[in-house]
Amino acid sequence: MGNKYVSNFVSLPIVYWRGLRRRIRNLYCKLALKSMGKGCSISDRVALFCPENISLGDKVILNDGVILQSCEDTAVEICDNVVLSYDAMILTGGIDPTGRVHGHLSFPVVIKDRVWIGARAIVLPGVTIGEDAVVAAGSVVTKDVPPNTLVAGVPAQFVKKLEANMNSERKQLPDRMEHEGEK
């Protein structure tokens, strides 16, 4: 006769395990990151380099494959209601392309409120992305993005000015945990 506790333990629904994994990951991030706001959702396969220099605001969503790289004590600041889509990269360091400086250069990256960064977009060191901006998928952001702006391309260039009320639907991102029945 088998152990009834083990059989019940093994037959727990998959949803429970996913929720437990997410809660453990979020607990780790709360402890490891410089700061982490309420209602953040951090998916599997998110890579955090030097998490002690990374700050997340409220309701930040980091999808699968996102890389947040903070090198040489350089800050990554992500404000409230920001979405980083699949495989997006935020980099604070790299080599000097001119070859004048040996070693790595590093500059902070700031992403303001209600920004959406598309899939496989790359934000390079020293960039500030303004409020309500959108970075199109696959773009490489090499310089600051003004508020309420859509940028796209390699390197990312201005596409159009977004109306202030255009992003009102994204101003309050839903708390993912509430949608999945957890509180």
JSON list of N, CA, C and O in Angstrom, two decimals, residues 125-157:
[
{"chain": "A", "resi": 125, "resn": "PRO", "atom": "N", "xyz": [23.90, 51.03, -23.28]},
{"chain": "A", "resi": 125, "resn": "PRO", "atom": "CA", "xyz": [24.28, 51.82, -22.12]},
{"chain": "A", "resi": 125, "resn": "PRO", "atom": "C", "xyz": [24.05, 53.33, -22.29]},
{"chain": "A", "resi": 125, "resn": "PRO", "atom": "O", "xyz": [24.22, 53.88, -23.37]},
{"chain": "A", "resi": 126, "resn": "GLY", "atom": "N", "xyz": [23.65, 53.97, -21.17]},
{"chain": "A", "resi": 126, "resn": "GLY", "atom": "CA", "xyz": [23.49, 55.41, -21.13]},
{"chain": "A", "resi": 126, "resn": "GLY", "atom": "C", "xyz": [22.18, 55.94, -21.65]},
{"chain": "A", "resi": 126, "resn": "GLY", "atom": "O", "xyz": [21.99, 57.14, -21.75]},
{"chain": "A", "resi": 127, "resn": "VAL", "atom": "N", "xyz": [21.23, 55.07, -21.96]},
{"chain": "A", "resi": 127, "resn": "VAL", "atom": "CA", "xyz": [19.97, 55.48, -22.56]},
{"chain": "A", "resi": 127, "resn": "VAL", "atom": "C", "xyz": [18.91, 55.73, -21.48]},
{"chain": "A", "resi": 127, "resn": "VAL", "atom": "O", "xyz": [18.83, 55.00, -20.50]},
{"chain": "A", "resi": 128, "resn": "THR", "atom": "N", "xyz": [18.11, 56.76, -21.69]},
{"chain": "A", "resi": 128, "resn": "THR", "atom": "CA", "xyz": [16.91, 57.01, -20.89]},
{"chain": "A", "resi": 128, "resn": "THR", "atom": "C", "xyz": [15.72, 56.97, -21.83]},
{"chain": "A", "resi": 128, "resn": "THR", "atom": "O", "xyz": [15.71, 57.65, -22.85]},
{"chain": "A", "resi": 129, "resn": "ILE", "atom": "N", "xyz": [14.73, 56.16, -21.47]},
{"chain": "A", "resi": 129, "resn": "ILE", "atom": "CA", "xyz": [13.51, 56.05, -22.27]},
{"chain": "A", "resi": 129, "resn": "ILE", "atom": "C", "xyz": [12.40, 56.77, -21.51]},
{"chain": "A", "resi": 129, "resn": "ILE", "atom": "O", "xyz": [12.10, 56.42, -20.37]},
{"chain": "A", "resi": 130, "resn": "GLY", "atom": "N", "xyz": [11.80, 57.78, -22.15]},
{"chain": "A", "resi": 130, "resn": "GLY", "atom": "CA", "xyz": [10.80, 58.63, -21.51]},
{"chain": "A", "resi": 130, "resn": "GLY", "atom": "C", "xyz": [9.47, 57.95, -21.29]},
{"chain": "A", "resi": 130, "resn": "GLY", "atom": "O", "xyz": [9.19, 56.88, -21.86]},
{"chain": "A", "resi": 131, "resn": "GLU", "atom": "N", "xyz": [8.63, 58.57, -20.49]},
{"chain": "A", "resi": 131, "resn": "GLU", "atom": "CA", "xyz": [7.31, 58.03, -20.15]},
{"chain": "A", "resi": 131, "resn": "GLU", "atom": "C", "xyz": [6.46, 57.78, -21.38]},
{"chain": "A", "resi": 131, "resn": "GLU", "atom": "O", "xyz": [6.52, 58.54, -22.35]},
{"chain": "A", "resi": 132, "resn": "ASP", "atom": "N", "xyz": [5.66, 56.71, -21.32]},
{"chain": "A", "resi": 132, "resn": "ASP", "atom": "CA", "xyz": [4.69, 56.35, -22.36]},
{"chain": "A", "resi": 132, "resn": "ASP", "atom": "C", "xyz": [5.32, 56.11, -23.73]},
{"chain": "A", "resi": 132, "resn": "ASP", "atom": "O", "xyz": [4.66, 56.21, -24.74]},
{"chain": "A", "resi": 133, "resn": "ALA", "atom": "N", "xyz": [6.61, 55.78, -23.76]},
{"chain": "A", "resi": 133, "resn": "ALA", "atom": "CA", "xyz": [7.28, 55.50, -25.03]},
{"chain": "A", "resi": 133, "resn": "ALA", "atom": "C", "xyz": [7.11, 54.03, -25.40]},
{"chain": "A", "resi": 133, "resn": "ALA", "atom": "O", "xyz": [6.87, 53.18, -24.53]},
{"chain": "A", "resi": 134, "resn": "VAL", "atom": "N", "xyz": [7.25, 53.74, -26.69]},
{"chain": "A", "resi": 134, "resn": "VAL", "atom": "CA", "xyz": [7.19, 52.38, -27.20]},
{"chain": "A", "resi": 134, "resn": "VAL", "atom": "C", "xyz": [8.42, 52.15, -28.05]},
{"chain": "A", "resi": 134, "resn": "VAL", "atom": "O", "xyz": [8.73, 52.94, -28.95]},
{"chain": "A", "resi": 135, "resn": "VAL", "atom": "N", "xyz": [9.12, 51.04, -27.77]},
{"chain": "A", "resi": 135, "resn": "VAL", "atom": "CA", "xyz": [10.27, 50.62, -28.56]},
{"chain": "A", "resi": 135, "resn": "VAL", "atom": "C", "xyz": [9.83, 49.39, -29.35]},
{"chain": "A", "resi": 135, "resn": "VAL", "atom": "O", "xyz": [9.46, 48.37, -28.76]},
{"chain": "A", "resi": 136, "resn": "ALA", "atom": "N", "xyz": [9.86, 49.49, -30.67]},
{"chain": "A", "resi": 136, "resn": "ALA", "atom": "CA", "xyz": [9.37, 48.40, -31.52]},
{"chain": "A", "resi": 136, "resn": "ALA", "atom": "C", "xyz": [10.26, 47.16, -31.40]},
{"chain": "A", "resi": 136, "resn": "ALA", "atom": "O", "xyz": [11.44, 47.25, -31.05]},
{"chain": "A", "resi": 137, "resn": "ALA", "atom": "N", "xyz": [9.69, 46.02, -31.72]},
{"chain": "A", "resi": 137, "resn": "ALA", "atom": "CA", "xyz": [10.41, 44.76, -31.66]},
{"chain": "A", "resi": 137, "resn": "ALA", "atom": "C", "xyz": [11.65, 44.80, -32.55]},
{"chain": "A", "resi": 137, "resn": "ALA", "atom": "O", "xyz": [11.62, 45.34, -33.65]},
{"chain": "A", "resi": 138, "resn": "GLY", "atom": "N", "xyz": [12.75, 44.25, -32.05]},
{"chain": "A", "resi": 138, "resn": "GLY", "atom": "CA", "xyz": [13.98, 44.15, -32.81]},
{"chain": "A", "resi": 138, "resn": "GLY", "atom": "C", "xyz": [14.79, 45.42, -32.92]},
{"chain": "A", "resi": 138, "resn": "GLY", "atom": "O", "xyz": [15.82, 45.44, -33.58]},
{"chain": "A", "resi": 139, "resn": "SER", "atom": "N", "xyz": [14.35, 46.48, -32.28]},
{"chain": "A", "resi": 139, "resn": "SER", "atom": "CA", "xyz": [15.07, 47.76, -32.36]},
{"chain": "A", "resi": 139, "resn": "SER", "atom": "C", "xyz": [16.32, 47.74, -31.48]},
{"chain": "A", "resi": 139, "resn": "SER", "atom": "O", "xyz": [16.39, 47.01, -30.50]},
{"chain": "A", "resi": 140, "resn": "VAL", "atom": "N", "xyz": [17.29, 48.57, -31.85]},
{"chain": "A", "resi": 140, "resn": "VAL", "atom": "CA", "xyz": [18.48, 48.77, -31.04]},
{"chain": "A", "resi": 140, "resn": "VAL", "atom": "C", "xyz": [18.50, 50.24, -30.65]},
{"chain": "A", "resi": 140, "resn": "VAL", "atom": "O", "xyz": [18.70, 51.11, -31.50]},
{"chain": "A", "resi": 141, "resn": "VAL", "atom": "N", "xyz": [18.27, 50.51, -29.37]},
{"chain": "A", "resi": 141, "resn": "VAL", "atom": "CA", "xyz": [18.17, 51.88, -28.88]},
{"chain": "A", "resi": 141, "resn": "VAL", "atom": "C", "xyz": [19.56, 52.34, -28.44]},
{"chain": "A", "resi": 141, "resn": "VAL", "atom": "O", "xyz": [20.13, 51.80, -27.50]},
{"chain": "A", "resi": 142, "resn": "THR", "atom": "N", "xyz": [20.10, 53.35, -29.16]},
{"chain": "A", "resi": 142, "resn": "THR", "atom": "CA", "xyz": [21.44, 53.84, -28.90]},
{"chain": "A", "resi": 142, "resn": "THR", "atom": "C", "xyz": [21.46, 55.21, -28.24]},
{"chain": "A", "resi": 142, "resn": "THR", "atom": "O", "xyz": [22.49, 55.64, -27.73]},
{"chain": "A", "resi": 143, "resn": "LYS", "atom": "N", "xyz": [20.31, 55.93, -28.29]},
{"chain": "A", "resi": 143, "resn": "LYS", "atom": "CA", "xyz": [20.25, 57.24, -27.65]},
{"chain": "A", "resi": 143, "resn": "LYS", "atom": "C", "xyz": [18.89, 57.43, -26.99]},
{"chain": "A", "resi": 143, "resn": "LYS", "atom": "O", "xyz": [17.97, 56.64, -27.20]},
{"chain": "A", "resi": 144, "resn": "ASP", "atom": "N", "xyz": [18.76, 58.48, -26.19]},
{"chain": "A", "resi": 144, "resn": "ASP", "atom": "CA", "xyz": [17.55, 58.72, -25.40]},
{"chain": "A", "resi": 144, "resn": "ASP", "atom": "C", "xyz": [16.30, 58.76, -26.28]},
{"chain": "A", "resi": 144, "resn": "ASP", "atom": "O", "xyz": [16.34, 59.24, -27.41]},
{"chain": "A", "resi": 145, "resn": "VAL", "atom": "N", "xyz": [15.20, 58.27, -25.71]},
{"chain": "A", "resi": 145, "resn": "VAL", "atom": "CA", "xyz": [13.90, 58.27, -26.38]},
{"chain": "A", "resi": 145, "resn": "VAL", "atom": "C", "xyz": [13.01, 59.25, -25.63]},
{"chain": "A", "resi": 145, "resn": "VAL", "atom": "O", "xyz": [12.78, 59.10, -24.43]},
{"chain": "A", "resi": 146, "resn": "PRO", "atom": "N", "xyz": [12.47, 60.28, -26.32]},
{"chain": "A", "resi": 146, "resn": "PRO", "atom": "CA", "xyz": [11.60, 61.25, -25.65]},
{"chain": "A", "resi": 146, "resn": "PRO", "atom": "C", "xyz": [10.28, 60.61, -25.21]},
{"chain": "A", "resi": 146, "resn": "PRO", "atom": "O", "xyz": [9.87, 59.57, -25.74]},
{"chain": "A", "resi": 147, "resn": "PRO", "atom": "N", "xyz": [9.58, 61.21, -24.25]},
{"chain": "A", "resi": 147, "resn": "PRO", "atom": "CA", "xyz": [8.27, 60.70, -23.83]},
{"chain": "A", "resi": 147, "resn": "PRO", "atom": "C", "xyz": [7.28, 60.67, -24.99]},
{"chain": "A", "resi": 147, "resn": "PRO", "atom": "O", "xyz": [7.39, 61.45, -25.94]},
{"chain": "A", "resi": 148, "resn": "ASN", "atom": "N", "xyz": [6.31, 59.76, -24.91]},
{"chain": "A", "resi": 148, "resn": "ASN", "atom": "CA", "xyz": [5.22, 59.64, -25.89]},
{"chain": "A", "resi": 148, "resn": "ASN", "atom": "C", "xyz": [5.73, 59.49, -27.32]},
{"chain": "A", "resi": 148, "resn": "ASN", "atom": "O", "xyz": [5.23, 60.12, -28.24]},
{"chain": "A", "resi": 149, "resn": "THR", "atom": "N", "xyz": [6.73, 58.64, -27.50]},
{"chain": "A", "resi": 149, "resn": "THR", "atom": "CA", "xyz": [7.34, 58.46, -28.80]},
{"chain": "A", "resi": 149, "resn": "THR", "atom": "C", "xyz": [7.42, 56.98, -29.15]},
{"chain": "A", "resi": 149, "resn": "THR", "atom": "O", "xyz": [7.69, 56.15, -28.29]},
{"chain": "A", "resi": 150, "resn": "LEU", "atom": "N", "xyz": [7.20, 56.67, -30.43]},
{"chain": "A", "resi": 150, "resn": "LEU", "atom": "CA", "xyz": [7.43, 55.32, -30.95]},
{"chain": "A", "resi": 150, "resn": "LEU", "atom": "C", "xyz": [8.74, 55.36, -31.72]},
{"chain": "A", "resi": 150, "resn": "LEU", "atom": "O", "xyz": [8.91, 56.21, -32.61]},
{"chain": "A", "resi": 151, "resn": "VAL", "atom": "N", "xyz": [9.66, 54.44, -31.37]},
{"chain": "A", "resi": 151, "resn": "VAL", "atom": "CA", "xyz": [10.92, 54.33, -32.10]},
{"chain": "A", "resi": 151, "resn": "VAL", "atom": "C", "xyz": [11.04, 52.91, -32.64]},
{"chain": "A", "resi": 151, "resn": "VAL", "atom": "O", "xyz": [10.51, 51.96, -32.06]},
{"chain": "A", "resi": 152, "resn": "ALA", "atom": "N", "xyz": [11.75, 52.78, -33.77]},
{"chain": "A", "resi": 152, "resn": "ALA", "atom": "CA", "xyz": [11.94, 51.47, -34.38]},
{"chain": "A", "resi": 152, "resn": "ALA", "atom": "C", "xyz": [13.21, 51.49, -35.22]},
{"chain": "A", "resi": 152, "resn": "ALA", "atom": "O", "xyz": [13.67, 52.55, -35.65]},
{"chain": "A", "resi": 153, "resn": "GLY", "atom": "N", "xyz": [13.76, 50.31, -35.46]},
{"chain": "A", "resi": 153, "resn": "GLY", "atom": "CA", "xyz": [14.88, 50.17, -36.37]},
{"chain": "A", "resi": 153, "resn": "GLY", "atom": "C", "xyz": [16.21, 49.93, -35.69]},
{"chain": "A", "resi": 153, "resn": "GLY", "atom": "O", "xyz": [16.33, 49.86, -34.48]},
{"chain": "A", "resi": 154, "resn": "VAL", "atom": "N", "xyz": [17.22, 49.77, -36.55]},
{"chain": "A", "resi": 154, "resn": "VAL", "atom": "CA", "xyz": [18.60, 49.56, -36.10]},
{"chain": "A", "resi": 154, "resn": "VAL", "atom": "C", "xyz": [19.47, 50.58, -36.80]},
{"chain": "A", "resi": 154, "resn": "VAL", "atom": "O", "xyz": [19.71, 50.47, -38.00]},
{"chain": "A", "resi": 155, "resn": "PRO", "atom": "N", "xyz": [19.93, 51.61, -36.13]},
{"chain": "A", "resi": 155, "resn": "PRO", "atom": "CA", "xyz": [19.58, 52.00, -34.76]},
{"chain": "A", "resi": 155, "resn": "PRO", "atom": "C", "xyz": [18.16, 52.57, -34.71]},
{"chain": "A", "resi": 155, "resn": "PRO", "atom": "O", "xyz": [17.62, 53.02, -35.71]},
{"chain": "A", "resi": 156, "resn": "ALA", "atom": "N", "xyz": [17.58, 52.55, -33.52]},
{"chain": "A", "resi": 156, "resn": "ALA", "atom": "CA", "xyz": [16.19, 53.02, -33.35]},
{"chain": "A", "resi": 156, "resn": "ALA", "atom": "C", "xyz": [16.08, 54.49, -33.71]},
{"chain": "A", "resi": 156, "resn": "ALA", "atom": "O", "xyz": [16.89, 55.30, -33.29]},
{"chain": "A", "resi": 157, "resn": "GLN", "atom": "N", "xyz": [15.06, 54.79, -34.52]},
{"chain": "A", "resi": 157, "resn": "GLN", "atom": "CA", "xyz": [14.81, 56.16, -34.94]},
{"chain": "A", "resi": 157, "resn": "GLN", "atom": "C", "xyz": [13.36, 56.51, -34.69]},
{"chain": "A", "resi": 157, "resn": "GLN", "atom": "O", "xyz": [12.49, 55.63, -34.63]}
]
